Every structure is written in structure tokens, then in C-alpha cells.
Amino acid sequence: MSDEISILIQDRKTGQRRNLTLNINITGNIEDLTKDVEKLTEIPSDELEVVFCGKKLSKSTIMRDLSLTPATQIMLLRPKFNSHNENGATTAKITTDSSILGSFYVWCKNCDDVKRGKLRVYCQKCSSTSVLVKSEPQNWSDVLKSKRIPAVCEECCTPGLFAEFKFKCLACNDPAAALTHVRGNWQMTECCVCDGKEKVIFDLGCNHITCQFCFRDYLLSQLERFGFVNQPPHGFTIFCPYPGCNRVVQDVHHFHIMGQTSYSEYQRKATERLIAVDDKGVTCPNVSCGQSFFWEPYDDDGRSQCPDCFFSFCRKCFERNCVCQSEDDLTRTTIDATTRRCPKCHVATERNGGCAHIHCTSCGMDWCFKCKTEWKEECQWDHWFN
Amino acid sequence: MSDAATRRLMKELAQLKSEAPEGLLVDNTSTSNDLKQWKIGVVGAEGTLYAGEVFMLQFTFGPQYPFNSPEVMFVGETIPAHPHIYSNGHICLSILSDDWTPALSVQSVCLSILSMLSSSKEKKHPIDDAIYVRTCSKNPSKTRWWFHDDSV
């Protein structure tokens, strides 16, 4: 099996740079590659260091494990002196190239599915792939947040650089969003919903395992009755399905597994909820629109224009031609008289029966209708009914 | 019933029969052929207000089970008098609606109800029993509960 790959040779001894296209055997290893290069360039193979994804690869790494595509470029470096410590870059002997291999999962928009992903490293400044990281990423934050991992770029040589990490779909090579809660089921643990032992599972960091199919159905059932709760900074999200576990999904990309239509519905409903609890939020009263937006507080005359359909209306009575002056604001009076506001999100809440323990459907707060504060032990015993 | 729901219910039934927890009368469990409806006997725990009393719980499962909660109520001659149980058998328990999660099961629901019975201090129906029973829907899942205290 042979594949064409593109390589860049940086010869520090002679100061030369060469681009080559090479036919390689993808079942061969890095040592085979350096020997092929030696034949073409007469640079001794034992002087060549192979840099890929920010790391120097061990000679025994199999080419196929690198998930190369025709667009990938590999850098071969011939140091000025035969030293392995140049630039302070990582020289750790790599035994498993696990971070390069697809040991994690991504949401691929192109494949419209959860796929295995690969991590690629670029120079933050010139986007070149000819970079060496000075330390190995240790956790998700190291690769998801910028300026965490210092790097050296062989292309632009700018001092004080950081590595930039990107995720790609292993199947189609498109850029994709990392799914930090999805992993392989290494220990073959049972799903907490169906007891099945699926290969790809959700784990919100609490070790409660849900298979990807049950997690999708769980999301869809929660969407139906909008069981998503606003948990800043994560936005409207969902708890781990394990009873009593308060871990939440930390990144909305995971909700894509519901499918595009349901994901759009989630976005729309979450926006509506957010607007409903924000003083500056308003929903366009035009029947054919319904767009939610924030109004600008400066120069306010009590009217707003929808940025989507340009319908202009009074924010108090929601009419194009304001009727606030001509009529008593009966609606407002009635709402004020019959409801109390949630102490956390201020949504108007009507109690038409039952006890005084209110579970806010908007923000999830448990509060006492009598005290208008958080539900306490004292309310538990004395305020069920007033 | 969906395939997934049937599979899960069959598994739950087998598990319940092989290792019945204390307080559940599994031998009294009867299920409809399609597994859509179950009846399970529960016995009040020793040292509680309901010691030795036997009640019948009825579970009705929808095709979306376990992603949607089952409809659970007391049926039969005796409905326990309890501050969170209405005289028509409806139960005010958060895990049966808002706090339901698909990782809960028939067994965990039964045990929650038993523990709710055990911690009761007074044999009495909720204050709004009369009006609720007159006006509520037949299906307790349709009720928008204001949860009474979860600890009882």
C-alpha cells in the first residue's frame, strides 16, 4: 500500500529548506521514512528528526497511525549539532502517540454524526504545522483554551509563541468540535439507562456512564418538556441522567446529537427562556416573526423595533400604535395581583393550588411562595400551605 | 411499546423477581401481556404508621419509557392516608414527574414511595384533597404538581 505525502526538510547544518513529495508505504514506520529521505537527499537518516503534531516522533511509529491525508505536511528536521535538546522542545521519548491518534470524539458537521477525531497542532502566528510543543497537553483545557502550551515554530521562528490546537474528523478530515464528554467505553461499563455495553459513551466527568443512543433519547425527551436549566456560564443545559447527580453538560456542541431540527428547536426555546428572564429582553409580537432580541437601554422611548422583521411596537402593550395611555393597564395589574416573582430569575409565578414549595420552571430554583426566598428547612415544615 | 421500552421492562421484571427488595410483594406482581401495565404490592415497614399494611401500586408505561416517567398511583381497596397521597391514589412525588430520570426504575420508584410512607408523622390526606380529587385529570402525570416536602 503506497500513499503520497508532502514533507518539508529543514536542514540546519546547511541552512537549506526543501519541499518533497514522497511515495511511502503507510504500513511502514518513521525509520523507513527517514531512510527513503536519505536516498533522495543524502542526509543521513539517523540525523533526521521527524516532527508531527508538535512532537518528535519515535522511529517505530507506524505511518498509518498518524491518520495522514494528502494535505498533511510532515516536517523533517536536521539539527545543527547532533543534540536532542535544541530549543528546549519536548524530547520525551514517545512510546504511544495517543494524543495524535483518534482517542477522542468530535461532532462533525459534514458527517452529521459523532466521529472519532484527531488533534492537529499549528503555530498560533503563521498557522504552519512545523511546530514543536515545549510541553505535552495534560487535559482538555490545555488544548481548548488558547495560550496554554508554549511552542517553537520552525517556519516563522517568532519568540514566545504558543501552540494552537484544532480538531478534525478522522473520517472526512473536516474541522470539527471536540466533544469532551464523549469517550470510548474502555472498561465496558454498563449504560445507566439500558444496561448495554456500547463502545461510545457519555460521561460528564462523574463516571456515570450513558451510551450515546440513550443520551440522545434522554436529550430528546428533555427537549419535549424543556427540562434544560440555565446554569451560567454553560447556558441552558442538562444534568447527568443518574439520579441525584448534579454534573451538567458543559458544551452545547454535545446537543447536536439530537439532529439538526431538534438542535434548532433547543436553540429557539433556550433563547426564549433567556429573553423571558432578562429585563432587557423582548420577543417580537408580530405573529409571523416571534424573534427574540435585546433592546438598547440608551435614548429609550419605550418602543422597540424588531431587528428581524422591522416591526415597531410599544414594549408595554406590544401594539404598533400604543394603547397604554388610553386604557388602564389591566393586564399588568392582574399579573401583579395574582403572581409572585421568582427570587432568582424574577419570572412571574402563579400558584393555583398545591403547597408553597415552588420549583421554578424557568431557572430551576426551589423557593417558598410564602417567604419569597429560597426553600428552607423551616418552610418544609411550616409553609406547605398558608 | 417500543422495542427499547419492552427490552428494558423485561430486564427490570426479571431482576425484580430474582432479587426482590424488602417491602415489595413481587409474587403479587401482575403485568399485562404487553408489559404496559404492572401492579406491585408494597408492605408498610415495621415501626412505622403503616406497619404490615399492604397497598397496591399501579405502573403504566408509555412507549417512551424510560425516557418519560411511568404513571404511578395507588389502586385497590385501601389507599394510604398520607400528606402526599390523595384519596384517589395520586401521589405527589417529584421523581414521578419533574425529577424523573431514565436511570430510575420500577424498583427505585417503589422504594422511594415506601420511604415516603415510612417517614410520615400523620395518617392524613393532603389539605387540598377534596378539591384536587374533584378537579384533577385521571392521569396523575397530567397534574402539574407543586411538590410537597420530599423528605416525607
Coordinates of C-alpha atoms in Angstrom, one line a residue:
Chain A
M1 CA 0.0 0.0 0.0
S2 CA 1.5 3.3 -1.0
D3 CA 0.5 6.9 -0.3
E4 CA 1.7 10.2 -1.5
I5 CA 2.8 12.6 1.3
S6 CA 4.2 16.0 1.4
I7 CA 7.3 16.7 3.5
L8 CA 9.3 19.7 4.5
I9 CA 13.0 19.3 5.2
Q10 CA 14.7 21.9 7.4
D11 CA 18.5 21.3 7.2
R12 CA 20.0 23.5 9.9
K13 CA 23.5 22.3 9.1
T14 CA 23.4 23.8 5.6
G15 CA 20.6 26.2 6.2
Q16 CA 18.6 24.7 3.4
R17 CA 14.9 24.1 3.1
R18 CA 13.3 21.6 0.7
N19 CA 9.8 20.5 -0.1
L20 CA 9.4 17.0 -1.3
T21 CA 6.6 14.8 -2.3
L22 CA 7.2 11.2 -1.4
N23 CA 5.5 7.9 -2.0
I24 CA 5.5 5.9 1.2
N25 CA 4.3 2.6 2.4
I26 CA 1.7 3.5 5.1
T27 CA 2.3 0.3 6.9
G28 CA 6.0 1.2 7.3
N29 CA 7.4 3.2 10.2
I30 CA 9.2 6.5 10.7
E31 CA 12.6 4.9 10.3
D32 CA 11.6 3.7 6.8
L33 CA 10.6 7.3 6.0
T34 CA 13.9 8.7 7.1
K35 CA 15.7 6.1 5.0
D36 CA 13.6 7.0 2.0
V37 CA 14.6 10.6 2.5
E38 CA 18.2 9.7 2.9
K39 CA 18.1 8.1 -0.6
L40 CA 16.8 11.3 -2.1
T41 CA 18.7 13.9 -0.1
E42 CA 21.8 12.1 1.1
I43 CA 21.1 13.4 4.6
P44 CA 22.0 10.5 7.0
S45 CA 18.7 9.1 8.3
D46 CA 20.0 9.0 11.9
E47 CA 20.4 12.7 11.8
L48 CA 16.8 13.4 10.9
E49 CA 14.1 14.1 13.4
V50 CA 10.5 13.8 12.3
V51 CA 8.2 16.4 13.7
F52 CA 4.4 15.9 13.6
C53 CA 1.6 17.5 15.6
G54 CA 4.1 19.4 17.7
K55 CA 6.1 16.3 18.7
K56 CA 9.2 14.5 17.7
L57 CA 8.0 11.0 16.7
S58 CA 9.7 7.8 17.7
K59 CA 11.3 5.8 14.9
S60 CA 8.9 3.0 15.5
T61 CA 5.7 5.0 14.9
I62 CA 3.7 3.4 12.2
M63 CA 2.8 5.8 9.4
R64 CA -0.8 4.6 9.2
D65 CA -1.4 5.6 12.9
L66 CA -0.9 9.2 12.0
S67 CA -4.1 9.4 10.0
L68 CA -2.4 11.3 7.2
T69 CA -4.3 13.0 4.4
P70 CA -2.9 14.3 1.1
A71 CA -3.0 17.8 2.6
T72 CA -0.9 16.9 5.7
Q73 CA 2.7 18.1 5.8
I74 CA 5.3 16.4 7.9
M75 CA 8.5 18.2 8.9
L76 CA 11.9 16.6 9.0
L77 CA 14.5 18.4 10.9
R78 CA 18.3 18.0 10.8
P79 CA 19.7 19.8 13.8
K80 CA 22.8 22.0 13.5
F81 CA 24.6 19.8 16.1
N82 CA 23.6 16.3 16.9
S83 CA 21.8 17.4 20.0
H84 CA 18.4 16.3 21.2
N85 CA 17.8 19.3 23.4
E86 CA 17.6 22.1 21.0
N87 CA 15.2 25.0 21.8
G88 CA 14.1 23.2 25.0
A89 CA 11.4 21.5 23.0
T90 CA 10.0 18.3 24.2
T91 CA 12.3 15.4 23.8
A92 CA 10.3 12.9 25.8
K93 CA 10.6 9.5 24.1
I94 CA 7.2 9.0 22.7
T95 CA 6.1 5.4 23.2
T96 CA 2.4 5.9 22.4
D97 CA 1.3 8.7 20.2
S98 CA -2.1 8.6 21.8
S99 CA -2.9 12.3 21.5
I100 CA -2.3 12.1 17.8
L101 CA -4.4 9.0 17.3
G102 CA -8.1 9.3 17.4
S103 CA -8.6 8.6 21.1
F104 CA -11.3 11.2 21.4
Y105 CA -14.6 12.1 19.7
V106 CA -15.8 15.1 17.8
W107 CA -19.1 16.4 16.4
C108 CA -18.5 16.5 12.6
K109 CA -20.9 18.8 10.8
N110 CA -20.1 17.3 7.5
C111 CA -20.7 13.7 8.5
D112 CA -23.6 14.9 10.7
D113 CA -22.5 12.4 13.4
V114 CA -20.3 11.7 16.4
K115 CA -16.9 10.6 14.9
R116 CA -13.5 9.8 16.1
G117 CA -11.3 12.9 16.0
K118 CA -7.7 13.8 15.6
L119 CA -5.8 16.6 17.1
R120 CA -3.6 18.8 15.0
V121 CA -1.1 21.5 16.1
Y122 CA -0.4 24.8 14.4
C123 CA 1.7 27.9 15.0
Q124 CA -0.5 30.5 16.6
K125 CA 1.1 33.2 14.4
C126 CA 1.7 31.7 11.0
S127 CA -0.5 28.6 11.1
S128 CA 2.4 26.5 10.0
T129 CA 2.4 22.8 11.1
S130 CA 6.1 22.9 11.6
V131 CA 5.9 23.4 15.3
L132 CA 7.3 21.7 18.3
V133 CA 5.5 22.0 21.6
K134 CA 7.6 22.6 24.8
S135 CA 5.3 20.6 27.0
E136 CA 2.6 17.9 26.4
P137 CA -1.0 19.0 26.8
Q138 CA -2.3 17.3 30.0
N139 CA -6.0 18.0 29.9
W140 CA -8.9 19.4 27.8
S141 CA -8.2 23.0 28.9
D142 CA -4.7 22.8 27.5
V143 CA -6.0 22.1 24.0
L144 CA -9.3 24.0 24.1
K145 CA -8.1 27.3 25.6
S146 CA -5.5 29.4 23.8
K147 CA -2.0 30.3 25.1
R148 CA -1.6 27.3 27.4
I149 CA 1.1 25.3 25.6
P150 CA 4.4 27.2 24.6
A151 CA 5.8 26.1 21.2
V152 CA 8.6 26.7 18.8
C153 CA 7.8 27.4 15.1
E154 CA 10.4 26.3 12.6
E155 CA 8.7 28.4 9.9
C156 CA 8.4 31.9 11.4
C157 CA 10.7 31.4 14.4
T158 CA 8.8 34.1 16.4
P159 CA 9.9 34.0 20.1
G160 CA 7.4 33.4 22.9
L161 CA 4.9 31.5 20.7
F162 CA 2.1 29.3 21.8
A163 CA 0.6 26.2 20.0
E164 CA -2.8 26.4 18.5
F165 CA -4.8 23.1 18.6
K166 CA -7.5 22.1 16.2
F167 CA -9.7 19.1 16.0
K168 CA -10.5 17.3 12.8
C169 CA -12.9 14.5 11.9
L170 CA -11.0 11.3 11.3
A171 CA -13.4 10.1 8.6
C172 CA -13.7 13.2 6.4
N173 CA -10.8 15.5 7.6
D174 CA -13.1 18.5 8.1
P175 CA -12.6 20.7 11.2
A176 CA -14.8 19.5 14.0
A177 CA -15.9 20.4 17.5
A178 CA -14.3 18.4 20.3
L179 CA -16.8 16.5 22.5
T180 CA -15.2 16.5 25.9
H181 CA -18.0 14.4 27.5
V182 CA -17.7 11.6 24.9
R183 CA -15.2 8.8 25.2
G184 CA -14.6 5.2 24.4
N185 CA -16.0 2.7 26.9
W186 CA -12.6 1.2 27.9
Q187 CA -13.9 -0.7 30.9
M188 CA -17.0 -1.8 29.1
T189 CA -19.2 -0.3 31.8
E190 CA -23.0 -0.7 31.6
C191 CA -25.1 2.2 30.5
C192 CA -27.1 3.6 33.5
V193 CA -30.2 3.6 31.3
C194 CA -30.3 0.5 29.2
D195 CA -27.5 -1.6 30.9
G196 CA -26.0 -2.1 27.4
K197 CA -22.2 -2.1 26.9
E198 CA -21.8 0.3 24.0
K199 CA -18.5 1.4 22.6
V200 CA -19.1 5.1 22.6
I201 CA -20.4 6.7 25.9
F202 CA -21.2 9.9 27.6
D203 CA -19.5 10.7 30.9
L204 CA -20.0 14.2 32.3
G205 CA -16.9 13.8 34.5
C206 CA -18.8 11.9 37.2
N207 CA -18.1 8.4 35.9
H208 CA -21.9 7.8 35.4
I209 CA -22.0 6.1 32.0
T210 CA -24.7 6.6 29.5
C211 CA -24.4 5.2 26.0
Q212 CA -24.7 7.6 23.1
F213 CA -28.1 6.3 22.0
C214 CA -29.7 6.6 25.4
F215 CA -28.1 10.0 25.9
R216 CA -29.6 11.2 22.6
D217 CA -33.1 9.9 23.6
Y218 CA -32.6 11.5 27.0
L219 CA -31.9 14.8 25.4
L220 CA -34.9 14.5 23.1
S221 CA -37.3 13.7 25.9
Q222 CA -35.9 16.6 27.9
L223 CA -36.4 18.9 24.9
E224 CA -40.0 17.9 24.6
R225 CA -40.8 19.3 28.0
F226 CA -37.8 21.7 28.0
G227 CA -36.0 20.2 31.0
F228 CA -32.9 22.3 30.3
V229 CA -31.9 24.6 33.1
N230 CA -29.9 27.8 32.9
Q231 CA -26.5 27.1 34.5
P232 CA -24.2 30.0 33.8
P233 CA -21.6 30.0 32.3
H234 CA -22.8 26.9 30.4
G235 CA -26.2 28.4 29.3
F236 CA -29.3 26.2 29.2
T237 CA -28.0 22.7 29.8
I238 CA -28.9 19.4 31.3
F239 CA -28.0 17.3 34.3
C240 CA -26.4 13.8 34.2
P241 CA -29.3 11.3 33.9
Y242 CA -28.0 9.5 37.0
P243 CA -30.5 10.2 39.8
G244 CA -29.2 13.0 42.1
C245 CA -26.1 13.7 40.1
N246 CA -25.6 17.4 39.6
R247 CA -23.0 17.3 36.8
V248 CA -24.1 19.2 33.7
V249 CA -23.2 19.1 30.0
Q250 CA -20.6 21.9 29.7
D251 CA -20.6 22.5 26.0
V252 CA -23.7 22.8 23.8
H253 CA -22.0 21.0 20.9
H254 CA -23.0 17.8 22.6
F255 CA -26.6 18.7 21.9
H256 CA -26.0 18.3 18.1
I257 CA -26.5 14.5 18.5
M258 CA -30.3 15.3 18.7
G259 CA -30.2 16.1 15.0
Q260 CA -30.4 19.4 13.2
T261 CA -34.1 20.1 13.6
S262 CA -34.2 19.3 17.3
Y263 CA -31.0 21.3 17.9
S264 CA -32.6 24.3 16.3
E265 CA -35.6 23.8 18.5
Y266 CA -33.3 23.7 21.5
Q267 CA -31.7 27.0 20.4
R268 CA -35.0 28.7 19.9
K269 CA -36.5 27.5 23.2
A270 CA -33.4 28.4 25.2
T271 CA -33.3 31.9 23.6
E272 CA -37.0 32.4 24.5
R273 CA -36.4 31.4 28.1
L274 CA -33.3 33.7 28.4
I275 CA -35.2 36.6 27.0
A276 CA -38.2 36.0 29.3
V277 CA -36.0 36.3 32.4
D278 CA -34.0 39.3 31.2
D279 CA -35.2 42.9 31.8
K280 CA -33.7 44.0 28.5
G281 CA -35.1 41.0 26.6
V282 CA -38.2 41.2 24.4
T283 CA -39.9 39.0 21.9
C284 CA -41.3 40.5 18.7
P285 CA -45.2 40.5 18.9
N286 CA -45.5 40.3 15.1
V287 CA -47.3 36.9 14.6
S288 CA -45.3 35.9 11.6
C289 CA -42.0 36.7 13.3
G290 CA -41.5 36.0 17.1
Q291 CA -37.8 36.8 17.0
S292 CA -36.2 37.4 20.4
F293 CA -33.8 40.3 20.9
F294 CA -32.3 42.7 23.5
W295 CA -33.3 46.3 23.4
E296 CA -30.9 49.2 23.8
P297 CA -31.2 51.0 27.1
Y298 CA -30.0 54.4 25.9
D299 CA -32.4 57.0 24.4
D300 CA -35.3 54.8 25.4
D301 CA -38.7 55.9 24.5
G302 CA -40.4 52.7 25.5
R303 CA -40.7 51.5 21.9
S304 CA -38.6 48.9 20.1
Q305 CA -38.1 47.8 16.5
C306 CA -37.6 44.2 15.7
P307 CA -34.1 43.7 14.1
D308 CA -35.5 40.9 12.0
C309 CA -38.9 42.0 10.6
F310 CA -38.6 45.7 11.5
F311 CA -42.0 45.7 13.2
S312 CA -42.0 48.7 15.6
F313 CA -44.1 48.4 18.8
C314 CA -44.6 49.6 22.3
R315 CA -42.8 47.3 24.8
K316 CA -45.5 47.7 27.3
C317 CA -48.7 46.9 25.4
F318 CA -47.0 45.2 22.4
E319 CA -49.1 47.3 19.9
R320 CA -47.9 49.2 16.9
N321 CA -50.0 52.2 18.0
C322 CA -49.5 52.3 21.7
V323 CA -52.8 51.9 23.8
C324 CA -51.1 52.3 27.2
Q325 CA -52.4 55.9 27.6
S326 CA -55.9 55.2 26.5
E327 CA -56.6 52.1 28.6
D328 CA -55.8 51.0 32.1
D329 CA -53.1 48.5 32.1
L330 CA -55.4 45.8 33.3
T331 CA -53.1 43.0 32.3
R332 CA -50.3 44.3 34.3
T333 CA -52.5 45.0 37.3
T334 CA -53.9 41.5 37.1
I335 CA -50.4 39.9 36.7
D336 CA -49.1 41.9 39.7
A337 CA -52.1 41.0 41.8
T338 CA -52.1 37.2 41.0
T339 CA -48.5 36.3 40.8
R340 CA -45.3 36.5 42.8
R341 CA -41.8 36.7 41.2
C342 CA -39.2 34.0 41.5
P343 CA -36.5 35.4 43.8
K344 CA -33.8 34.3 41.4
C345 CA -35.0 34.9 37.8
H346 CA -38.0 37.2 38.6
V347 CA -40.4 35.3 36.3
A348 CA -44.0 35.9 37.3
T349 CA -45.3 32.8 39.0
E350 CA -48.9 32.0 39.7
R351 CA -49.9 29.4 42.3
N352 CA -53.3 27.9 41.6
G353 CA -53.1 25.1 44.1
G354 CA -50.8 22.7 46.0
C355 CA -48.3 23.6 48.6
A356 CA -46.0 26.6 48.9
H357 CA -42.9 24.8 47.5
I358 CA -42.3 26.3 44.1
H359 CA -39.9 24.7 41.6
C360 CA -39.2 27.4 39.0
T361 CA -39.7 26.0 35.5
S362 CA -37.7 28.9 34.2
C363 CA -34.5 28.8 36.2
G364 CA -34.9 25.7 38.3
M365 CA -34.8 27.5 41.7
D366 CA -36.7 25.9 44.6
W367 CA -38.4 28.7 46.5
C368 CA -41.2 29.3 49.1
F369 CA -44.3 31.1 47.8
K370 CA -44.9 32.4 51.3
C371 CA -41.4 33.8 52.2
K372 CA -40.5 34.6 48.5
T373 CA -37.0 33.3 49.3
E374 CA -35.1 30.1 48.8
W375 CA -37.0 27.0 50.1
K376 CA -35.6 26.3 53.6
E377 CA -36.0 23.6 56.3
E378 CA -38.4 25.9 58.1
C379 CA -40.6 26.3 55.0
Q380 CA -40.5 22.5 54.7
W381 CA -42.4 22.1 58.0
D382 CA -44.4 25.3 58.4
H383 CA -45.2 26.7 54.9
W384 CA -46.7 23.9 52.9
F385 CA -50.0 25.6 53.0
N386 CA -50.9 29.1 54.1
Chain B
M1 CA -44.5 -0.3 23.3
S2 CA -41.2 0.4 21.6
D3 CA -38.6 -2.3 21.4
A4 CA -36.3 -0.5 23.7
A5 CA -39.0 0.0 26.3
T6 CA -40.0 -3.7 26.1
R7 CA -36.4 -4.8 26.5
R8 CA -35.8 -2.6 29.5
L9 CA -39.1 -3.6 31.2
M10 CA -38.4 -7.3 30.7
K11 CA -35.0 -6.8 32.2
E12 CA -36.5 -4.9 35.2
L13 CA -39.1 -7.6 35.8
A14 CA -36.5 -10.4 35.7
Q15 CA -34.3 -8.5 38.1
L16 CA -37.2 -7.7 40.5
K17 CA -38.2 -11.4 40.5
S18 CA -34.7 -12.7 41.1
E19 CA -33.8 -10.3 44.0
A20 CA -36.9 -8.7 45.4
P21 CA -36.1 -5.9 47.9
E22 CA -37.7 -5.9 51.3
G23 CA -41.2 -4.4 51.4
L24 CA -42.1 -5.3 47.8
L25 CA -44.5 -8.2 47.2
V26 CA -43.1 -9.4 44.0
D27 CA -45.2 -12.6 43.9
N28 CA -48.2 -10.3 43.8
T29 CA -46.8 -8.5 40.7
S30 CA -49.0 -8.9 37.8
T31 CA -48.2 -7.5 34.4
S32 CA -50.3 -7.1 31.3
N33 CA -49.2 -9.2 28.2
D34 CA -47.6 -6.2 26.5
L35 CA -45.9 -5.2 29.8
K36 CA -47.6 -1.8 29.6
Q37 CA -49.3 -2.1 33.0
W38 CA -47.9 -3.5 36.2
K39 CA -49.4 -3.9 39.6
I40 CA -47.0 -4.3 42.6
G41 CA -47.8 -4.9 46.2
V42 CA -46.0 -2.9 48.9
V43 CA -45.9 -3.5 52.6
G44 CA -45.6 -0.7 55.2
A45 CA -42.3 -1.2 57.1
E46 CA -42.1 -2.3 60.7
G47 CA -42.1 0.5 63.3
T48 CA -43.9 3.0 61.0
L49 CA -47.5 4.2 60.9
Y50 CA -48.3 1.7 58.1
A51 CA -46.5 -1.3 59.6
G52 CA -47.8 -4.5 58.0
E53 CA -50.4 -2.8 55.8
V54 CA -50.5 -3.9 52.2
F55 CA -51.1 -1.5 49.4
M56 CA -51.2 -1.9 45.6
L57 CA -49.2 0.3 43.3
Q58 CA -50.1 0.5 39.6
F59 CA -47.5 1.4 37.0
T60 CA -48.4 2.4 33.4
F61 CA -45.6 2.8 30.9
G62 CA -45.7 4.8 27.7
P63 CA -43.8 3.9 24.6
Q64 CA -41.1 6.5 25.5
Y65 CA -40.2 4.7 28.8
P66 CA -37.7 5.0 30.4
F67 CA -37.2 8.5 28.9
N68 CA -40.6 9.6 30.0
S69 CA -41.7 8.8 33.6
P70 CA -44.2 6.0 34.2
E71 CA -47.6 6.9 35.5
V72 CA -47.7 5.6 39.1
M73 CA -50.7 5.6 41.5
F74 CA -52.2 3.6 44.4
V75 CA -55.2 1.4 43.3
G76 CA -57.5 -1.0 45.0
E77 CA -59.5 -1.0 48.3
T78 CA -57.1 0.8 50.5
I79 CA -55.3 4.0 49.6
P80 CA -52.8 5.0 52.3
A81 CA -53.7 8.2 54.1
H82 CA -50.6 10.3 53.8
P83 CA -49.9 14.0 53.4
H84 CA -48.7 13.5 49.8
I85 CA -51.1 10.9 48.7
Y86 CA -54.6 11.9 47.5
S87 CA -57.6 9.7 48.3
N88 CA -57.9 8.8 44.6
G89 CA -54.5 7.2 44.7
H90 CA -52.5 10.0 43.0
I91 CA -49.0 10.5 44.6
C92 CA -47.2 13.8 44.8
L93 CA -43.6 12.8 44.4
S94 CA -41.1 14.8 42.3
I95 CA -39.3 11.8 40.8
L96 CA -42.6 10.8 39.1
S97 CA -42.6 14.0 37.0
D98 CA -40.0 16.8 37.1
D99 CA -37.2 14.9 38.7
W100 CA -37.7 11.7 36.8
T101 CA -34.5 10.5 35.0
P102 CA -34.2 7.5 32.7
A103 CA -31.7 5.9 35.1
L104 CA -34.5 5.4 37.7
S105 CA -36.5 2.2 37.6
V106 CA -39.7 0.5 38.9
Q107 CA -37.7 -0.7 41.9
S108 CA -36.3 2.7 42.8
V109 CA -39.8 4.3 42.5
C110 CA -41.3 1.6 44.8
L111 CA -38.5 2.1 47.3
S112 CA -39.0 5.9 47.2
I113 CA -42.7 5.5 47.8
L114 CA -42.0 3.1 50.7
S115 CA -39.6 5.5 52.3
M116 CA -42.1 8.3 51.8
L117 CA -44.7 6.2 53.7
S118 CA -42.1 5.4 56.4
S119 CA -41.3 9.0 57.3
S120 CA -44.9 10.1 57.6
K121 CA -45.9 11.5 61.0
E122 CA -49.6 11.7 60.5
K123 CA -52.1 9.5 58.6
K124 CA -53.9 12.2 56.8
H125 CA -54.6 13.1 53.1
P126 CA -53.3 16.5 51.8
I127 CA -55.2 19.6 52.8
D128 CA -56.4 20.2 49.2
D129 CA -57.5 16.6 48.8
A130 CA -61.3 17.3 48.4
I131 CA -60.8 19.9 45.6
Y132 CA -58.0 18.1 43.9
V133 CA -59.8 14.8 43.7
R134 CA -62.8 16.6 42.2
T135 CA -60.9 18.6 39.6
C136 CA -57.8 16.5 38.6
S137 CA -57.2 14.6 35.4
K138 CA -57.5 10.8 35.5
N139 CA -53.8 10.6 34.7
P140 CA -51.6 11.9 37.5
S141 CA -48.8 12.7 35.0
K142 CA -51.0 15.4 33.7
T143 CA -51.1 17.1 37.1
R144 CA -48.6 20.0 37.4
W145 CA -47.6 19.3 41.0
W146 CA -46.3 21.7 43.5
F147 CA -44.2 19.3 45.4
H148 CA -44.9 18.8 48.9
D149 CA -41.8 18.2 51.0
D150 CA -39.7 15.5 49.5
S151 CA -38.5 14.2 52.9
V152 CA -41.8 12.8 53.9

